[in-house]
Amino acid sequence: MPAVAQTPPGTIIPNFATVDYQAPSGLPETAISNLVEIVTVVPRTASILDLTRVLPGAPGVVEAIGPASCNLSGTGFVALPDPLLTGGISIDPNQPQTVVDALSYHAGEAVFVRVADADQNLDPLLRETLSVILQGSPGGDAEEILLTETAVDSGLFAGYLQSATGSPVAGDCILQLSVGGQVFGDYTDPADATDQSGDNVRVDPSSRVFESQLGQPVDGASITLLDDASGLPAQVFGDDGVSIFPSTILAGGTATDSGGTSYNFASGEYRFPVVSPGNYRIQVIPPTGFAAPSTRTIAELQLLSGAPFALGPGSFGNPLASGPEPGFAVDIPLDLLSNELFLQKTTGNGVAAIGDFVQYQLLLENTSALGNLTGTVITDRLPAGFRYQSGSLTIDGIAAADPVVAPDGRQMTIDIGALPAGGSVAIAYVVEVTAGTPLGKAINQAQASANGGLLSSNSATAVVNIAEDLLASESLLAGRALLGSCKNDSGADESGIGGVRIYLEDGRYVVTDETGRYHFEGLKPGTHVVQIDTITIPPYLELIACEDNTRFAGSKSAQFVELQPGSLWRADFYLRELEPAQGQVSISMDSRLLSQKRQVDYRLSATVTDVPVTNARVMVLLPEGLTYVSGTARIDGQPVSDYAQSGRMLNFPLPDGKDWQQEIRFR
C-alpha cells in the first residue's frame, strides 16, 4: 500500500503477514511470515527555472510571487522590500499576481523568478524555501536569493530581486544591469548536483535600421511607434518609466525625455525604452535613396553581414503580433532605390607568357537613381604572379597617381572620388607577368563601391591564358586512388575512389574523378611531392602503407616523384575498408503535467557511447491536441534556436562525436 504524504523520509515501515488455519488434529493454528521493512526516501524530480514578469491586469497565470530574501554580503539572508515595477509601482509580494514569461527586462524593474522542483517539497505542512543565483551580464553582478514555496505542498517556488543601473556590487541585494546586457537565473538542486536548470533574458535591447544589400547600418530613418488600434502615436516612457519619451525618433540620432535625460544612439540604432503592454505598429520614413518596407525575405537578410537580425512582422510595417515588453527589439531593413553601378573589365591580351606585359581597361558607369555618388572606389584583384607597373594608371586618358597596392602585390584600390549621375569613367593600367605566374587561365576580378560602401557594382572579370613557350620542358603527373592492395590495379573503373583531393607541394590540387583518376599538367621537371588529403577520404576507408615502395618514404599519404622533361609519371594511392565501428545510441523521454500552466513539460535524454555519430537529429511527434510552446526548448539548459517545426513534428539537432549525453527539454 502507498505511504501517505505525511510520512517523513527515512521512516522504517515494518510489514508481516499471519495465516489462521485448522490443523489436521482439529485444533486452530496461526503461522507468522518473515518481517519485511521498507525505508521511505524522497523521489528525485527534474527542476525548471523560469524568469518572469508581473503584469497586473494582463492575461496570464495568477500565482504567488514571494516573499523573498537575499544573502546580504554573505552575512545571512534578509527579507527584501516590496518589489517595484516599471514606473515605480509597488506591489505586495504576499498577494497573488498575474505572471507571464519574461521576454526582456527594463533596468530598474524587479526581476521575478520561479522554480518548479517537487523533490524540494520536503514538508507537506510548511511553505519551504530554496536558493537561486541571479546574475547580470556584462558586468557580472551576482546575488543569491531565497524563493518561497507558493503554497504548502506545491513544489513550486517564487521570489524576486530589484534591479538598477550602475556599477555592480556583489552581495548588496540589488541586481545591477546595463542596457543591451542579459539577466541569468541559475538553480542547482542541493540534494542532486546533476539537477540544474536556468533561464536568461535580454535587458533593454536596442533595434537597428540597416541596408538590405550589405547589412550596413543606416542613419536618418524616422521611426514612429503607433498604437495599432487607433493609428495614433503610442505613449512611450524613458528609462525611469515615468518621463515622457518621444514616439518619433531618428535612427542613429539623439533623443531627450521630459525628465531631461539624453539618449545617444549608435549608427543605425534606435530604442523606445518603456511601453505598456499592447499591440503596436512601426512607421518608417526612410532617408533619401532608400525605400521601406524591404522586399527581401527574412532568410535572405539573415545571410548578410551583421546577422542575426531581430526580424518579424513589425520589421516590414505590419502590426506586432503581441505588445512589446520594455526594451523590445525590432530591426528594420531598407532597400536601396537602385543599385545600377555598372563595371566592365577587358584586356587586349587573350594569351600571354612569362615576362609579357598585359594592359587592362575598366569602364565604370553611374546609372543609379541615387544621383551623384561620392567616395567611389574600385577594388581590383590581380591573378597570382601579376605585378602592377608603377606609373601606368590613367583615368579618362590622363595619368593618375598609382593605386594603393596591398603587401601581397595583388589587391589594388583605385580611388575615383565623385561620380556624377549618368556619368562614367575609363581606367587603364599595365601589369607584368612574372616568373611566379602559374600556367593556365589567369582570372582578374574587380568591383566598385560608393557612398561609404552602401552601393556596390557587379563583379567584373577578365581572363588571360598563360602559356609556356617551350612545351617540351613540361611534364605530366597522373595516378589513381584505388581500393585494393599496393600491387592491385586491374584497371576497372569500380576500383577507383572518386572525390579525393590530391595536393602538390606548391599548394595546387585536383580532385579524383568517379573512377579515382587524377592528373597534373605543365609541371616543371625535378623532384615533387604529391600528397593525398586525408580529410577527403571517405570515412569508411583508410590508407595502406606500401612498405615495398621507397617513394612513400614511410608515409602513407605522401610520396616523392622525379619528373623528367616531357615525361609522364604515375603516382597511385591505395586504400582499404575499415572495420565498422561498434557502439550504442539510446534515447529516453518522460513528461510531467504543469497543471497551473495547463502545460506538459517534456524531458528527452539522448546518449551515445563508443561510436561516433554525425548529423544526428531527434524527431518528436506531439500527441493530438498538444501544441509546442514557443521559446521553451532548451538543450542542456541553454535556449535552442537550431530546431525545426512542422505541424506536430519537432526536430532537434544532436552534437557530432561519441561518448556524450544531452538533455532536451520543452513544453
XYZ file of C-alpha atoms in Angstrom:
667
model
C 0.000 0.000 0.000
C 1.316 3.520 -0.753
C 2.925 5.591 2.002
C 0.894 8.716 2.793
C 2.388 12.156 2.009
C 2.924 12.961 5.708
C 5.388 10.077 6.170
C 8.865 11.712 6.565
C 11.901 10.399 4.638
C 13.898 7.716 6.457
C 10.818 6.210 8.140
C 11.059 2.418 8.543
C 7.763 0.692 7.681
C 7.660 -2.911 9.012
C 5.296 -5.450 7.433
C 4.479 -9.141 8.062
C 1.543 -11.464 7.464
C -0.301 -14.136 9.529
C -2.342 -17.146 8.458
C -5.013 -18.712 10.666
C -5.988 -22.298 9.811
C -7.286 -25.592 11.346
C -4.655 -28.295 11.800
C -5.339 -31.993 10.975
C -5.786 -32.506 14.700
C -8.779 -30.222 14.529
C -7.133 -27.539 16.642
C -6.773 -23.911 15.376
C -3.236 -22.806 14.382
C -1.585 -19.480 13.419
C 1.513 -19.067 11.167
C 3.531 -15.828 11.025
C 5.570 -14.795 7.928
C 9.036 -13.240 7.879
C 9.392 -9.480 8.609
C 9.796 -7.085 5.630
C 10.990 -3.500 6.267
C 10.686 -0.558 3.821
C 12.590 2.730 4.260
C 10.949 5.830 2.721
C 13.040 8.176 0.504
C 12.467 11.450 -1.341
C 11.859 10.787 -5.083
C 14.140 12.813 -7.359
C 12.442 15.116 -9.890
C 13.881 17.444 -12.523
C 13.716 21.188 -11.843
C 12.580 24.027 -14.142
C 13.637 27.660 -13.647
C 11.758 30.484 -15.397
C 12.421 34.211 -15.347
C 9.042 36.000 -15.262
C 7.436 39.443 -15.228
C 4.406 40.722 -13.314
C 1.792 42.482 -15.492
C -1.219 43.465 -13.330
C -4.477 43.125 -15.248
C -2.936 41.414 -18.279
C -3.768 37.849 -19.440
C -1.572 35.344 -17.677
C -1.236 32.917 -14.770
C -2.257 34.314 -11.366
C 0.067 32.923 -8.696
C 2.165 33.853 -5.655
C 5.400 35.772 -6.333
C 7.055 35.727 -2.898
C 8.001 36.674 -0.297
C 11.787 36.596 -0.913
C 15.012 37.246 0.972
C 18.592 37.935 -0.127
C 22.053 36.967 1.123
C 23.425 40.368 2.215
C 27.210 40.394 1.641
C 27.439 36.804 2.878
C 26.238 37.723 6.380
C 22.916 35.936 6.081
C 19.546 36.248 4.392
C 17.448 39.374 4.975
C 13.857 39.982 3.922
C 13.510 42.019 0.722
C 11.243 45.085 0.476
C 8.171 45.009 -1.749
C 9.140 44.803 -5.443
C 8.806 47.837 -7.738
C 7.539 47.530 -11.317
C 8.422 49.881 -14.171
C 7.407 53.413 -13.262
C 7.936 52.858 -9.535
C 4.685 50.941 -8.945
C 4.937 48.882 -5.711
C 3.127 45.526 -5.350
C 2.504 43.243 -2.376
C 4.549 40.021 -2.746
C 2.171 38.216 -0.380
C -0.745 38.669 -2.800
C -1.150 36.574 -5.978
C -0.218 38.489 -9.146
C -0.546 37.982 -12.909
C 2.703 36.382 -14.079
C 3.966 35.928 -17.663
C 7.198 34.509 -19.061
C 9.750 37.321 -19.453
C 10.953 38.212 -22.957
C 13.024 41.189 -21.779
C 13.606 43.335 -18.705
C 13.991 47.050 -18.169
C 16.851 48.027 -15.867
C 15.202 49.301 -12.674
C 12.221 46.941 -12.508
C 12.059 43.857 -10.288
C 13.274 40.548 -11.713
C 10.880 37.723 -10.833
C 11.921 34.071 -10.803
C 10.016 30.795 -10.438
C 11.401 27.281 -9.837
C 9.429 24.041 -10.068
C 11.177 21.237 -8.129
C 8.819 18.751 -6.492
C 11.536 16.905 -4.547
C 12.245 20.077 -2.534
C 8.705 19.851 -1.113
C 10.116 18.080 1.947
C 7.432 19.022 4.458
C 3.857 18.932 3.103
C 2.671 21.084 6.032
C 5.049 24.053 5.515
C 5.882 26.624 2.796
C 9.564 25.896 2.259
C 12.402 27.860 0.574
C 15.200 27.211 -1.900
C 18.177 29.253 -3.177
C 18.867 30.578 -6.695
C 21.580 32.828 -8.181
C 20.665 35.854 -10.314
C 23.420 37.395 -12.396
C 23.678 40.376 -14.757
C 25.886 40.476 -17.852
C 28.045 42.206 -18.919
C 29.463 43.286 -15.574
C 28.971 40.063 -13.693
C 26.903 41.329 -10.741
C 25.611 38.258 -8.856
C 23.131 37.954 -5.992
C 21.768 34.940 -4.074
C 18.062 34.978 -3.130
C 15.689 32.607 -1.345
C 12.433 31.722 -3.077
C 9.329 30.772 -1.063
C 7.005 27.894 -1.874
C 3.856 29.369 -3.440
C 1.626 27.195 -1.213
C 2.053 24.305 1.180
C 2.802 21.046 -0.629
C 3.018 22.772 -4.083
C 6.689 22.136 -5.035
C 6.608 25.498 -6.855
C 8.855 28.289 -5.504
C 8.805 32.011 -6.375
C 10.678 35.190 -5.480
C 12.147 38.407 -6.839
C 15.036 40.876 -6.705
C 15.024 44.579 -7.519
C 17.289 45.692 -10.390
C 19.023 49.018 -11.008
C 21.648 50.623 -13.239
C 25.151 51.394 -12.061
C 28.394 49.711 -11.074
C 27.921 46.095 -9.885
C 28.322 45.450 -6.143
C 28.044 41.752 -5.348
C 26.035 40.993 -2.214
C 24.207 44.342 -1.962
C 20.850 42.668 -2.754
C 20.321 44.864 -5.845
C 20.953 43.364 -9.302
C 22.882 45.940 -11.341
C 22.003 45.721 -15.058
C 23.134 47.511 -18.218
C 21.392 48.366 -21.491
C 21.937 45.588 -24.010
C 23.024 43.089 -21.337
C 21.294 39.972 -20.004
C 19.843 38.508 -16.806
C 20.782 34.913 -15.958
C 18.982 32.723 -13.415
C 20.676 29.505 -12.202
C 19.460 26.818 -9.793
C 21.091 23.583 -8.570
C 19.146 21.062 -6.507
C 21.031 20.937 -3.144
C 20.431 17.181 -2.899
C 21.234 16.362 -6.555
C 24.114 18.267 -8.207
C 23.156 16.843 -11.608
C 19.758 18.568 -11.446
C 20.470 22.058 -12.783
C 18.174 24.497 -14.564
C 18.385 28.082 -15.763
C 16.952 30.841 -17.920
C 18.230 34.091 -19.441
C 16.509 37.265 -20.684
C 17.805 40.376 -22.502
C 17.880 43.806 -20.839
C 16.679 46.884 -22.771
C 17.658 45.526 -26.208
C 18.130 48.153 -28.922
C 16.953 47.890 -32.528
C 18.760 48.543 -35.804
C 17.956 50.081 -39.175
C 20.140 48.525 -41.868
C 20.605 48.391 -45.636
C 19.286 45.163 -47.208
C 22.155 44.514 -49.644
C 25.213 44.550 -47.371
C 23.677 44.666 -43.886
C 25.320 48.035 -43.081
C 23.614 50.405 -40.564
C 21.621 53.332 -41.986
C 21.221 56.648 -40.139
C 18.466 59.227 -40.550
C 15.386 56.987 -40.814
C 12.375 58.481 -38.975
C 10.885 55.820 -36.665
C 7.408 56.314 -35.130
C 5.738 53.871 -32.742
C 1.960 53.820 -33.375
C -0.905 52.318 -31.408
C -2.232 49.715 -33.855
C -5.878 50.143 -32.822
C -6.085 53.954 -33.052
C -3.268 54.655 -35.515
C -2.083 57.444 -33.197
C 1.426 57.816 -31.759
C 1.898 55.446 -28.830
C 2.744 56.582 -25.312
C 6.417 55.895 -24.602
C 8.335 56.429 -21.357
C 12.022 56.992 -20.682
C 14.338 54.705 -18.750
C 12.851 55.858 -15.435
C 9.419 54.565 -16.531
C 7.821 57.960 -15.738
C 9.294 60.653 -18.009
C 7.643 61.003 -21.431
C 9.830 59.783 -24.300
C 9.258 60.898 -27.955
C 7.183 58.486 -30.022
C 9.129 59.586 -33.139
C 12.937 59.413 -33.205
C 15.752 59.268 -35.793
C 17.862 56.113 -36.172
C 21.466 56.913 -35.263
C 20.426 60.264 -33.741
C 19.665 61.546 -30.243
C 16.523 61.945 -28.115
C 15.608 63.576 -24.803
C 12.762 62.618 -22.454
C 10.667 65.038 -20.392
C 12.914 64.449 -17.373
C 15.911 65.847 -19.252
C 17.700 62.522 -19.829
C 19.519 62.370 -23.183
C 19.793 59.208 -25.295
C 22.586 58.893 -27.881
C 22.092 56.109 -30.429
C 24.881 54.308 -32.298
C 24.896 54.256 -36.109
C 21.564 52.876 -37.354
C 20.323 52.272 -33.790
C 17.009 53.270 -32.198
C 15.183 52.380 -28.972
C 11.829 53.001 -27.294
C 12.788 52.409 -23.623
C 9.436 51.571 -21.946
C 5.951 50.986 -23.388
C 2.825 49.469 -21.888
C 1.587 46.014 -22.984
C -0.469 46.310 -26.165
C -0.408 45.998 -29.947
C 1.711 48.382 -31.994
C 2.902 49.246 -35.492
C 6.224 50.825 -36.501
C 6.022 53.579 -39.121
C 9.262 54.194 -41.048
C 10.139 57.198 -43.221
C 13.460 56.185 -44.842
C 16.226 58.667 -45.721
C 16.808 59.754 -49.329
C 17.810 56.890 -51.605
C 16.101 54.157 -49.580
C 12.673 52.515 -49.549
C 10.626 50.753 -46.867
C 9.337 48.170 -46.276
C 12.031 45.935 -47.740
C 11.079 43.408 -50.418
C 13.780 40.931 -49.381
C 12.914 37.804 -47.381
C 13.982 37.188 -43.801
C 16.047 34.198 -44.973
C 17.993 36.423 -47.402
C 18.520 39.169 -44.818
C 19.868 36.735 -42.215
C 22.765 35.902 -44.585
C 24.090 39.492 -44.562
C 26.984 40.899 -42.565
C 25.792 41.841 -39.068
C 23.274 38.990 -38.847
C 21.430 37.654 -36.965
C 18.844 40.447 -37.069
C 15.689 40.702 -34.923
C 13.193 40.375 -37.779
C 9.448 39.813 -37.637
C 6.146 41.294 -38.864
C 6.967 44.671 -37.296
C 10.159 44.894 -39.398
C 8.061 45.211 -42.559
C 5.372 47.666 -41.406
C 2.934 45.050 -40.120
C 1.356 45.007 -36.629
C 3.450 43.427 -33.919
C 1.909 40.079 -33.026
C 1.874 40.990 -29.337
C 2.648 44.087 -27.329
C 6.392 44.626 -26.839
C 7.783 44.430 -23.349
C 10.140 47.145 -22.057
C 13.095 47.306 -24.419
C 11.674 45.328 -27.358
C 13.917 44.719 -30.407
C 12.596 45.103 -33.975
C 15.290 45.524 -36.639
C 14.208 47.280 -39.856
C 15.715 46.589 -43.327
C 15.716 49.327 -46.006
C 16.102 48.758 -49.776
C 18.268 50.955 -51.967
C 16.135 52.582 -54.661
C 18.656 51.444 -57.280
C 21.979 49.613 -57.430
C 22.854 50.220 -61.064
C 26.558 50.927 -60.628
C 27.882 49.001 -63.655
C 31.525 47.920 -64.138
C 33.146 46.366 -67.223
C 36.695 44.940 -67.455
C 38.551 43.937 -70.643
C 42.067 43.219 -71.909
C 43.587 43.114 -75.393
C 45.850 40.194 -74.425
C 43.994 36.892 -74.679
C 47.246 34.910 -74.372
C 50.497 35.849 -72.603
C 53.733 34.216 -71.462
C 56.156 34.743 -68.596
C 57.796 38.156 -68.973
C 54.997 39.690 -71.071
C 53.116 42.917 -70.228
C 49.295 42.978 -70.153
C 47.060 46.076 -70.249
C 43.633 46.069 -68.548
C 40.777 48.509 -69.221
C 37.910 49.286 -66.822
C 34.709 51.247 -67.579
C 32.511 52.302 -64.629
C 29.047 53.814 -65.232
C 26.711 55.517 -62.728
C 23.149 54.738 -63.806
C 21.858 54.768 -60.225
C 18.713 56.643 -59.247
C 20.614 57.932 -56.204
C 22.171 60.651 -58.394
C 25.690 61.877 -57.697
C 27.887 59.325 -55.945
C 30.712 60.056 -53.526
C 33.657 58.050 -52.255
C 33.708 55.848 -55.362
C 36.500 53.244 -55.358
C 37.380 50.195 -57.448
C 38.886 47.161 -55.740
C 40.883 45.124 -58.278
C 42.320 41.666 -57.526
C 45.204 40.623 -59.820
C 45.962 36.962 -60.628
C 48.849 35.258 -58.833
C 52.202 36.331 -60.315
C 50.855 39.522 -61.937
C 52.519 42.771 -60.791
C 51.264 46.319 -61.349
C 53.657 48.593 -63.306
C 54.185 51.847 -61.438
C 53.151 54.960 -63.389
C 50.875 53.105 -65.825
C 47.482 54.126 -64.355
C 45.317 56.523 -66.380
C 41.802 57.828 -65.616
C 39.895 59.089 -68.647
C 43.199 59.078 -70.561
C 45.022 61.279 -68.027
C 47.922 59.957 -65.937
C 46.890 59.412 -62.333
C 48.560 58.574 -59.047
C 49.332 54.894 -58.537
C 46.629 52.863 -56.776
C 47.091 51.581 -53.230
C 48.631 48.113 -53.583
C 48.334 45.544 -50.774
C 51.512 43.953 -49.332
C 50.832 40.746 -51.307
C 51.089 42.770 -54.551
C 47.708 41.558 -55.817
C 44.950 43.703 -54.229
C 44.704 47.221 -55.710
C 42.381 50.048 -54.624
C 41.749 52.750 -57.247
C 40.227 55.971 -55.888
C 37.711 57.504 -58.316
C 36.083 60.004 -55.911
C 32.834 61.649 -57.061
C 30.899 60.150 -59.978
C 28.010 62.302 -61.287
C 24.581 60.927 -62.155
C 24.680 59.360 -65.622
C 28.473 59.757 -65.713
C 31.174 57.212 -66.483
C 34.911 56.884 -66.045
C 37.513 54.896 -68.032
C 40.569 53.412 -66.283
C 43.599 51.650 -67.787
C 46.798 50.194 -66.316
C 49.591 47.718 -67.166
C 50.837 44.612 -65.309
C 53.821 42.309 -65.824
C 53.502 38.515 -65.936
C 56.315 37.465 -63.566
C 58.111 34.140 -63.206
C 55.833 33.120 -60.334
C 52.722 33.078 -62.561
C 51.211 29.569 -62.947
C 50.336 28.366 -66.434
C 46.692 28.296 -67.495
C 43.839 30.744 -67.032
C 44.695 33.860 -65.033
C 41.439 35.468 -63.822
C 41.372 39.112 -62.796
C 38.344 40.337 -60.785
C 37.205 43.867 -59.903
C 34.247 45.500 -58.113
C 33.286 49.124 -57.445
C 31.566 50.671 -54.421
C 30.321 54.147 -53.475
C 28.576 56.140 -50.733
C 30.583 54.562 -47.952
C 30.051 51.013 -49.226
C 26.238 51.250 -49.271
C 26.227 50.892 -53.076
C 28.104 48.121 -54.882
C 28.587 47.259 -58.543
C 28.593 43.924 -60.249
C 31.761 41.836 -60.165
C 33.684 42.243 -63.474
C 36.317 39.745 -64.669
C 38.896 39.418 -67.445
C 40.785 36.225 -68.371
C 44.293 35.841 -69.795
C 45.599 32.394 -70.760
C 49.235 31.959 -69.616
C 51.086 29.607 -71.976
C 54.655 28.266 -71.964
C 56.855 28.949 -74.989
C 58.673 25.583 -74.882
C 56.078 22.911 -74.207
C 58.787 20.201 -74.309
C 60.016 21.354 -70.899
C 56.734 20.426 -69.201
C 55.876 17.118 -67.515
C 52.661 15.268 -66.710
C 51.826 13.549 -63.409
C 48.903 11.104 -63.269
C 47.596 8.407 -60.948
C 44.638 6.879 -59.150
C 43.124 6.495 -55.702
C 42.399 2.769 -55.562
C 40.582 0.292 -53.349
C 42.884 -2.716 -53.017
C 46.449 -3.813 -52.281
C 49.586 -1.887 -53.269
C 50.074 -4.031 -56.351
C 46.463 -4.377 -57.406
C 45.214 -2.166 -60.242
C 43.003 -4.179 -62.531
C 42.127 -1.034 -64.446
C 38.452 -1.497 -63.553
C 36.623 1.780 -63.002
C 34.754 0.440 -59.974
C 38.004 0.004 -58.014
C 38.686 3.772 -58.086
C 37.746 6.187 -55.266
C 36.257 9.465 -56.526
C 36.085 12.850 -54.792
C 39.533 12.595 -53.133
C 41.747 15.717 -53.162
C 45.392 15.319 -54.294
C 47.921 18.088 -53.498
C 51.304 19.116 -54.881
C 53.962 20.714 -52.696
C 53.158 24.206 -54.094
C 49.516 24.076 -52.982
C 47.952 23.122 -56.304
C 45.384 20.364 -56.084
C 42.979 18.269 -58.135
C 40.053 16.026 -57.184
C 39.838 12.441 -58.430
C 37.023 11.657 -60.862
C 34.453 8.926 -60.335
C 36.987 6.266 -61.399
C 39.618 7.553 -58.939
C 41.859 9.083 -61.663
C 43.689 12.419 -61.450
C 46.452 14.297 -63.269
C 48.559 17.484 -63.173
C 49.665 19.168 -66.411
C 52.507 21.570 -67.188
C 54.743 20.609 -64.242
C 58.378 21.648 -64.094
C 60.944 18.803 -64.261
C 62.572 17.788 -60.995
C 61.538 16.403 -57.611
C 57.959 16.998 -56.480
C 55.848 15.808 -53.551
C 52.325 14.555 -54.214
C 50.039 14.081 -51.205
C 46.517 12.820 -50.630
C 44.233 14.976 -48.451
C 43.175 12.525 -45.735
C 40.181 14.702 -44.800
C 38.570 13.940 -48.183
C 38.951 10.157 -47.856
C 35.532 8.528 -47.234
C 35.160 7.767 -43.505
C 34.813 4.027 -44.122
C 38.269 3.799 -45.795
C 41.896 4.111 -44.650
C 45.233 4.443 -46.463
C 47.558 1.460 -46.899
C 51.301 1.897 -46.263
C 53.171 0.463 -49.256
C 56.337 -0.612 -47.452
C 57.964 -2.065 -50.581
C 57.746 1.330 -52.342
C 60.591 3.594 -51.211
C 58.930 6.605 -52.863
C 56.498 6.695 -49.916
C 59.452 7.259 -47.505
C 57.494 5.763 -44.618
C 54.377 7.887 -45.172
C 51.018 6.540 -46.298
C 49.705 9.907 -47.501
C 52.658 11.415 -49.442
C 55.273 10.260 -51.947
C 58.154 11.687 -53.971
C 58.095 11.872 -57.781
C 61.066 12.655 -60.039
C 59.771 14.263 -63.248
C 61.775 14.304 -66.458
C 61.170 16.870 -69.261
C 58.289 15.806 -71.483
C 57.659 12.658 -69.416
C 54.624 11.034 -67.768
C 54.919 9.850 -64.161
C 52.355 7.769 -62.291
C 51.700 8.006 -58.548
C 48.909 5.878 -57.043
C 47.420 5.789 -53.544
C 45.874 2.605 -52.104
C 43.018 2.321 -49.615
C 41.077 -0.412 -47.832
C 37.802 -0.631 -45.947
C 37.748 -0.016 -42.184
C 36.170 -2.342 -39.714
C 32.716 -0.934 -38.875
C 32.518 0.970 -35.595
C 30.531 -0.629 -32.772
C 28.648 1.305 -30.149
C 25.256 2.207 -28.768
C 22.805 5.052 -29.277
C 19.940 5.290 -26.793
C 17.123 7.709 -26.123
C 14.528 8.107 -23.399
C 11.748 10.579 -22.734
C 9.477 11.400 -19.815
C 6.939 14.118 -19.121
C 5.045 15.761 -16.317
C 1.926 17.899 -16.203
C 2.221 21.521 -15.041
C -1.391 21.840 -14.004
C -1.259 25.547 -13.092
C 0.031 26.436 -16.565
C -2.014 23.796 -18.408
C 1.288 22.691 -19.955
C 3.253 19.455 -20.224
C 6.991 19.583 -19.534
C 8.884 17.010 -21.652
C 12.426 15.856 -20.905
C 14.306 13.815 -23.502
C 17.735 12.249 -22.849
C 19.962 11.053 -25.726
C 23.177 9.067 -25.098
C 25.924 7.908 -27.490
C 28.706 5.533 -26.373
C 31.739 4.070 -28.163
C 30.662 5.071 -31.680
C 30.949 8.460 -33.438
C 27.805 9.950 -34.928
C 27.322 12.915 -37.273
C 24.302 14.888 -38.471
C 22.071 13.194 -35.892
C 18.715 14.721 -35.012
C 15.794 13.833 -32.751
C 12.261 13.995 -34.140
C 9.352 14.266 -31.690
C 5.723 13.846 -32.773
C 3.408 15.615 -30.332
C 0.069 13.973 -29.442
C -3.163 15.253 -30.933
C -4.369 18.405 -29.167
C -0.922 19.493 -27.927
C 0.992 22.408 -29.459
C 4.596 23.431 -28.856
C 5.052 26.464 -26.528
C 7.364 28.773 -28.485
C 10.683 29.635 -26.812
C 10.617 26.850 -24.190
C 13.035 24.462 -25.925
C 16.400 24.043 -24.175
C 19.362 21.747 -24.752
C 21.384 21.159 -21.596
C 19.727 24.202 -20.066
C 20.513 26.573 -22.955
C 17.872 28.078 -25.290
C 17.561 26.328 -28.667
C 17.451 28.237 -31.963
C 18.526 25.480 -34.380
C 15.333 23.432 -34.390
C 12.602 22.887 -36.978
C 8.849 22.525 -36.524
C 6.320 21.146 -38.991
C 2.832 20.795 -37.563
C 3.075 18.488 -34.554
C 6.604 17.382 -35.510
C 9.642 18.917 -33.701
C 13.176 18.326 -34.988
C 16.181 18.961 -32.703
C 19.909 18.705 -33.628
C 22.325 16.459 -31.738
C 26.105 17.027 -31.492
C 28.708 15.226 -33.575
C 31.184 12.876 -31.895
C 30.999 9.973 -29.477
C 30.624 9.318 -25.758
C 28.221 12.140 -24.954
C 24.859 12.663 -23.299
C 22.447 15.506 -23.968
C 19.176 16.581 -22.408
C 16.427 18.294 -24.445
C 13.515 19.964 -22.630
C 10.453 21.713 -23.992
C 6.820 22.362 -23.212
